[in-house]
PDB file of C-alpha atoms in Angstrom:
ATOM      1  CA  MET A   1      44.465-118.293  57.309  1.00  0.00           C
ATOM      2  CA  ASN A   2      41.333-116.333  56.787  1.00  0.00           C
ATOM      3  CA  LYS A   3      41.644-112.544  57.082  1.00  0.00           C
ATOM      4  CA  THR A   4      38.553-110.457  57.513  1.00  0.00           C
ATOM      5  CA  ILE A   5      38.758-106.953  56.170  1.00  0.00           C
ATOM      6  CA  ASN A   6      36.611-104.413  57.924  1.00  0.00           C
ATOM      7  CA  GLN A   7      34.757-102.421  55.315  1.00  0.00           C
ATOM      8  CA  CYS A   8      32.804 -99.227  55.662  1.00  0.00           C
ATOM      9  CA  LEU A   9      29.096 -99.935  55.980  1.00  0.00           C
ATOM     10  CA  CYS A  10      28.216 -97.501  53.195  1.00  0.00           C
ATOM     11  CA  CYS A  11      30.834 -98.846  50.798  1.00  0.00           C
ATOM     12  CA  SER A  12      31.041-102.283  49.300  1.00  0.00           C
ATOM     13  CA  SER A  13      34.710-102.009  48.458  1.00  0.00           C
ATOM     14  CA  ARG A  14      37.759 -99.839  49.017  1.00  0.00           C
ATOM     15  CA  ARG A  15      37.756 -98.854  45.371  1.00  0.00           C
ATOM     16  CA  HIS A  16      34.214 -97.478  45.570  1.00  0.00           C
ATOM     17  CA  PHE A  17      35.172 -95.583  48.722  1.00  0.00           C
ATOM     18  CA  LEU A  18      38.219 -93.985  47.072  1.00  0.00           C
ATOM     19  CA  LYS A  19      36.285 -93.105  43.936  1.00  0.00           C
ATOM     20  CA  SER A  20      33.667 -91.258  45.980  1.00  0.00           C
ATOM     21  CA  PHE A  21      36.195 -89.683  48.360  1.00  0.00           C
ATOM     22  CA  LEU A  22      38.614 -88.354  45.719  1.00  0.00           C
ATOM     23  CA  PRO A  23      36.276 -85.704  44.184  1.00  0.00           C
ATOM     24  CA  ALA A  24      35.580 -84.321  47.660  1.00  0.00           C
ATOM     25  CA  VAL A  25      39.313 -83.991  48.369  1.00  0.00           C
ATOM     26  CA  VAL A  26      39.904 -82.245  45.043  1.00  0.00           C
ATOM     27  CA  ALA A  27      36.954 -79.881  45.573  1.00  0.00           C
ATOM     28  CA  PHE A  28      38.113 -79.072  49.104  1.00  0.00           C
ATOM     29  CA  THR A  29      41.640 -78.326  47.867  1.00  0.00           C
ATOM     30  CA  VAL A  30      40.365 -76.067  45.064  1.00  0.00           C
ATOM     31  CA  LEU A  31      38.024 -74.197  47.390  1.00  0.00           C
ATOM     32  CA  GLN A  32      40.780 -73.675  49.954  1.00  0.00           C
ATOM     33  CA  SER A  33      43.055 -72.059  47.365  1.00  0.00           C
ATOM     34  CA  ALA A  34      40.353 -69.916  45.746  1.00  0.00           C
ATOM     35  CA  LYS A  35      40.300 -66.240  46.615  1.00  0.00           C
ATOM     36  CA  PRO A  36      36.993 -64.596  47.485  1.00  0.00           C
ATOM     37  CA  ALA A  37      35.391 -62.623  44.673  1.00  0.00           C
ATOM     38  CA  ASN A  38      36.039 -58.913  44.954  1.00  0.00           C
ATOM     39  CA  ALA A  39      34.108 -56.322  43.001  1.00  0.00           C
ATOM     40  CA  GLU A  40      36.413 -54.105  41.021  1.00  0.00           C
ATOM     41  CA  VAL A  41      36.748 -50.645  42.517  1.00  0.00           C
ATOM     42  CA  HIS A  42      35.495 -47.939  40.196  1.00  0.00           C
ATOM     43  CA  GLN A  43      36.199 -44.299  40.853  1.00  0.00           C
ATOM     44  CA  THR A  44      34.661 -41.318  39.149  1.00  0.00           C
ATOM     45  CA  LYS A  45      34.843 -37.597  39.680  1.00  0.00           C
ATOM     46  CA  ALA A  46      31.258 -36.461  40.166  1.00  0.00           C
ATOM     47  CA  LEU A  47      27.590 -37.188  40.449  1.00  0.00           C
ATOM     48  CA  VAL A  48      25.672 -35.036  37.981  1.00  0.00           C
ATOM     49  CA  LEU A  49      22.017 -34.277  38.666  1.00  0.00           C
ATOM     50  CA  SER A  50      20.061 -32.842  35.772  1.00  0.00           C
ATOM     51  CA  CYS A  51      16.447 -32.546  34.760  1.00  0.00           C
ATOM     52  CA  ILE A  52      14.818 -35.186  32.587  1.00  0.00           C
ATOM     53  CA  ASP A  53      14.202 -32.676  29.773  1.00  0.00           C
ATOM     54  CA  PHE A  54      15.556 -34.193  26.562  1.00  0.00           C
ATOM     55  CA  ARG A  55      16.111 -30.761  24.979  1.00  0.00           C
ATOM     56  CA  PHE A  56      19.233 -30.243  27.088  1.00  0.00           C
ATOM     57  CA  LEU A  57      20.966 -33.625  26.835  1.00  0.00           C
ATOM     58  CA  THR A  58      23.327 -32.664  24.025  1.00  0.00           C
ATOM     59  CA  ALA A  59      24.250 -29.337  25.640  1.00  0.00           C
ATOM     60  CA  GLU A  60      24.810 -31.000  29.017  1.00  0.00           C
ATOM     61  CA  ARG A  61      27.064 -33.679  27.568  1.00  0.00           C
ATOM     62  CA  TYR A  62      29.023 -31.061  25.652  1.00  0.00           C
ATOM     63  CA  PHE A  63      29.344 -28.977  28.834  1.00  0.00           C
ATOM     64  CA  LEU A  64      30.561 -31.970  30.869  1.00  0.00           C
ATOM     65  CA  ARG A  65      33.069 -32.895  28.170  1.00  0.00           C
ATOM     66  CA  ASN A  66      34.423 -29.317  28.309  1.00  0.00           C
ATOM     67  CA  LYS A  67      34.747 -29.694  32.094  1.00  0.00           C
ATOM     68  CA  ASN A  68      37.041 -32.713  31.427  1.00  0.00           C
ATOM     69  CA  LEU A  69      34.497 -35.170  32.778  1.00  0.00           C
ATOM     70  CA  THR A  70      33.964 -37.358  29.719  1.00  0.00           C
ATOM     71  CA  ASP A  71      32.982 -40.815  31.028  1.00  0.00           C
ATOM     72  CA  GLU A  72      33.989 -39.820  34.558  1.00  0.00           C
ATOM     73  CA  TYR A  73      30.668 -39.086  36.210  1.00  0.00           C
ATOM     74  CA  ASP A  74      27.551 -40.793  37.447  1.00  0.00           C
ATOM     75  CA  TRP A  75      24.389 -39.250  36.051  1.00  0.00           C
ATOM     76  CA  THR A  76      21.004 -38.959  37.734  1.00  0.00           C
ATOM     77  CA  ALA A  77      18.048 -37.236  36.087  1.00  0.00           C
ATOM     78  CA  LEU A  78      14.980 -36.108  38.004  1.00  0.00           C
ATOM     79  CA  ALA A  79      12.289 -33.682  36.886  1.00  0.00           C
ATOM     80  CA  GLY A  80      13.270 -30.226  38.090  1.00  0.00           C
ATOM     81  CA  ALA A  81      16.769 -31.291  39.227  1.00  0.00           C
ATOM     82  CA  SER A  82      17.302 -28.966  42.230  1.00  0.00           C
ATOM     83  CA  LEU A  83      13.551 -28.811  42.776  1.00  0.00           C
ATOM     84  CA  ALA A  84      13.497 -32.609  43.174  1.00  0.00           C
ATOM     85  CA  VAL A  85      16.218 -32.476  45.866  1.00  0.00           C
ATOM     86  CA  THR A  86      13.856 -30.415  48.019  1.00  0.00           C
ATOM     87  CA  GLY A  87      11.056 -32.963  47.644  1.00  0.00           C
ATOM     88  CA  PHE A  88       9.016 -31.509  44.790  1.00  0.00           C
ATOM     89  CA  PRO A  89       6.965 -32.748  43.131  1.00  0.00           C
ATOM     90  CA  HIS A  90       7.133 -35.722  45.532  1.00  0.00           C
ATOM     91  CA  GLN A  91       9.224 -36.628  48.550  1.00  0.00           C
ATOM     92  CA  SER A  92      10.143 -39.851  46.751  1.00  0.00           C
ATOM     93  CA  ASP A  93      12.105 -37.747  44.228  1.00  0.00           C
ATOM     94  CA  ALA A  94      14.290 -36.401  47.030  1.00  0.00           C
ATOM     95  CA  GLU A  95      14.721 -39.914  48.440  1.00  0.00           C
ATOM     96  CA  ALA A  96      15.784 -41.171  44.998  1.00  0.00           C
ATOM     97  CA  PHE A  97      18.381 -38.407  44.759  1.00  0.00           C
ATOM     98  CA  TRP A  98      19.783 -39.120  48.247  1.00  0.00           C
ATOM     99  CA  ASP A  99      19.938 -42.850  47.491  1.00  0.00           C
ATOM    100  CA  GLN A 100      21.824 -42.230  44.246  1.00  0.00           C
ATOM    101  CA  LEU A 101      24.194 -39.769  45.898  1.00  0.00           C
ATOM    102  CA  ASP A 102      24.938 -42.214  48.714  1.00  0.00           C
ATOM    103  CA  ILE A 103      25.614 -45.060  46.267  1.00  0.00           C
ATOM    104  CA  SER A 104      27.800 -42.878  44.046  1.00  0.00           C
ATOM    105  CA  TYR A 105      29.717 -41.637  47.088  1.00  0.00           C
ATOM    106  CA  LYS A 106      30.301 -45.099  48.548  1.00  0.00           C
ATOM    107  CA  LEU A 107      30.891 -47.102  45.367  1.00  0.00           C
ATOM    108  CA  HIS A 108      32.541 -44.619  43.042  1.00  0.00           C
ATOM    109  CA  HIS A 109      34.209 -42.309  45.549  1.00  0.00           C
ATOM    110  CA  ILE A 110      32.990 -39.093  43.930  1.00  0.00           C
ATOM    111  CA  ASN A 111      34.486 -35.817  45.085  1.00  0.00           C
ATOM    112  CA  LYS A 112      31.734 -33.455  43.921  1.00  0.00           C
ATOM    113  CA  VAL A 113      28.096 -33.066  42.992  1.00  0.00           C
ATOM    114  CA  MET A 114      27.044 -30.997  39.999  1.00  0.00           C
ATOM    115  CA  ILE A 115      23.431 -29.864  39.635  1.00  0.00           C
ATOM    116  CA  ILE A 116      22.244 -28.544  36.286  1.00  0.00           C
ATOM    117  CA  ASP A 117      18.886 -26.761  36.219  1.00  0.00           C
ATOM    118  CA  HIS A 118      17.562 -25.282  32.977  1.00  0.00           C
ATOM    119  CA  GLN A 119      15.426 -22.575  31.483  1.00  0.00           C
ATOM    120  CA  ASP A 120      11.788 -23.271  30.615  1.00  0.00           C
ATOM    121  CA  CYS A 121      11.555 -26.210  33.023  1.00  0.00           C
ATOM    122  CA  GLY A 122       8.153 -27.900  33.043  1.00  0.00           C
ATOM    123  CA  ALA A 123       8.555 -29.102  36.640  1.00  0.00           C
ATOM    124  CA  TYR A 124       9.149 -25.536  37.822  1.00  0.00           C
ATOM    125  CA  ALA A 125       6.155 -24.388  35.747  1.00  0.00           C
ATOM    126  CA  MET A 126       3.966 -27.047  37.407  1.00  0.00           C
ATOM    127  CA  MET A 127       5.177 -26.489  40.960  1.00  0.00           C
ATOM    128  CA  ILE A 128       6.047 -22.778  41.099  1.00  0.00           C
ATOM    129  CA  ASP A 129       4.456 -20.731  38.329  1.00  0.00           C
ATOM    130  CA  PRO A 130       3.254 -21.666  34.829  1.00  0.00           C
ATOM    131  CA  ASN A 131       4.478 -18.269  33.573  1.00  0.00           C
ATOM    132  CA  LEU A 132       7.912 -18.451  35.207  1.00  0.00           C
ATOM    133  CA  SER A 133       9.834 -18.759  31.942  1.00  0.00           C
ATOM    134  CA  LYS A 134       8.260 -15.546  30.609  1.00  0.00           C
ATOM    135  CA  ASP A 135      10.364 -13.527  33.070  1.00  0.00           C
ATOM    136  CA  PRO A 136      14.004 -14.689  32.605  1.00  0.00           C
ATOM    137  CA  GLU A 137      15.319 -12.626  35.522  1.00  0.00           C
ATOM    138  CA  ARG A 138      12.756 -14.025  37.964  1.00  0.00           C
ATOM    139  CA  GLU A 139      13.226 -17.508  36.512  1.00  0.00           C
ATOM    140  CA  LEU A 140      16.960 -17.413  37.193  1.00  0.00           C
ATOM    141  CA  GLN A 141      16.292 -16.079  40.710  1.00  0.00           C
ATOM    142  CA  VAL A 142      13.853 -18.902  41.519  1.00  0.00           C
ATOM    143  CA  HIS A 143      16.285 -21.512  40.213  1.00  0.00           C
ATOM    144  CA  THR A 144      19.094 -19.899  42.199  1.00  0.00           C
ATOM    145  CA  ASP A 145      16.945 -20.187  45.345  1.00  0.00           C
ATOM    146  CA  TYR A 146      16.295 -23.903  44.809  1.00  0.00           C
ATOM    147  CA  LEU A 147      19.857 -24.608  43.734  1.00  0.00           C
ATOM    148  CA  SER A 148      20.993 -22.888  46.961  1.00  0.00           C
ATOM    149  CA  ARG A 149      18.633 -25.051  49.029  1.00  0.00           C
ATOM    150  CA  ALA A 150      20.021 -28.166  47.355  1.00  0.00           C
ATOM    151  CA  TYR A 151      23.561 -26.900  47.994  1.00  0.00           C
ATOM    152  CA  SER A 152      22.860 -26.448  51.717  1.00  0.00           C
ATOM    153  CA  SER A 153      21.192 -29.863  52.024  1.00  0.00           C
ATOM    154  CA  ILE A 154      24.072 -31.657  50.327  1.00  0.00           C
ATOM    155  CA  ARG A 155      26.688 -29.683  52.287  1.00  0.00           C
ATOM    156  CA  SER A 156      25.035 -30.652  55.601  1.00  0.00           C
ATOM    157  CA  ARG A 157      25.049 -34.377  54.739  1.00  0.00           C
ATOM    158  CA  TYR A 158      28.337 -34.531  52.814  1.00  0.00           C
ATOM    159  CA  PRO A 159      30.578 -31.711  54.048  1.00  0.00           C
ATOM    160  CA  ASP A 160      33.624 -33.122  52.223  1.00  0.00           C
ATOM    161  CA  LEU A 161      32.040 -32.990  48.747  1.00  0.00           C
ATOM    162  CA  GLY A 162      32.425 -30.103  46.355  1.00  0.00           C
ATOM    163  CA  ILE A 163      29.149 -28.792  44.994  1.00  0.00           C
ATOM    164  CA  GLU A 164      28.745 -26.943  41.698  1.00  0.00           C
ATOM    165  CA  LEU A 165      25.491 -25.361  40.547  1.00  0.00           C
ATOM    166  CA  TYR A 166      24.572 -24.532  36.955  1.00  0.00           C
ATOM    167  CA  PHE A 167      21.749 -23.120  34.857  1.00  0.00           C
ATOM    168  CA  ALA A 168      21.368 -24.042  31.173  1.00  0.00           C
ATOM    169  CA  THR A 169      19.587 -21.762  28.727  1.00  0.00           C
ATOM    170  CA  LEU A 170      17.656 -22.573  25.594  1.00  0.00           C
ATOM    171  CA  ASN A 171      19.920 -20.147  23.740  1.00  0.00           C
ATOM    172  CA  GLN A 172      22.469 -22.501  22.161  1.00  0.00           C
ATOM    173  CA  GLY A 173      22.577 -24.617  25.321  1.00  0.00           C
ATOM    174  CA  LYS A 174      24.708 -22.115  27.203  1.00  0.00           C
ATOM    175  CA  VAL A 175      25.446 -23.355  30.740  1.00  0.00           C
ATOM    176  CA  GLN A 176      26.359 -20.778  33.363  1.00  0.00           C
ATOM    177  CA  GLN A 177      27.561 -21.319  36.896  1.00  0.00           C
ATOM    178  CA  VAL A 178      25.261 -20.224  39.716  1.00  0.00           C
ATOM    179  CA  LEU A 179      26.701 -19.210  43.069  1.00  0.00           C
ATOM    180  CA  PRO A 180      24.727 -20.419  46.070  1.00  0.00           C
ATOM    181  CA  LYS A 181      23.024 -17.908  48.321  1.00  0.00           C
ATOM    182  CA  LEU A 182      24.131 -18.801  51.805  1.00  0.00           C
TER     183      LEU A 182
END
């Protein structure tokens, strides 16, 4: 009695078929049980915007540590800080700030924005008045105006975020709060 075994056209034997089929079954089983990759959720307290001026980095970090924000903030630096939010010296600076704020808000669930302007700012000297720092009272007033503009812009886009405004001085890196003019 002659039995004919029907074989798959692509396989020359059952053994070859099983050897090629088995890895696919194992891979399918592993993939079915695997969970999709999830990015870890990171939460921080604030987005800090400061100027790029290196002279204030130590004072700003010390200030933020005293505000209980050590390692709990995102940091963005743009020349002029509040000046950059209003589009000076270039509109791309404002766009960079808004992009960073949006990312920080969505990814890190910040609850406030802190803007730190400083005395003797080169960006303000270039865009407003090269002699601005020679009149400390006027300098603070001009910064207060731009900090207030930034405050209003942020408040209109992100009404649920707290906004804190500050001005750092060259005198021992003192950082004082500035109240927005509404």
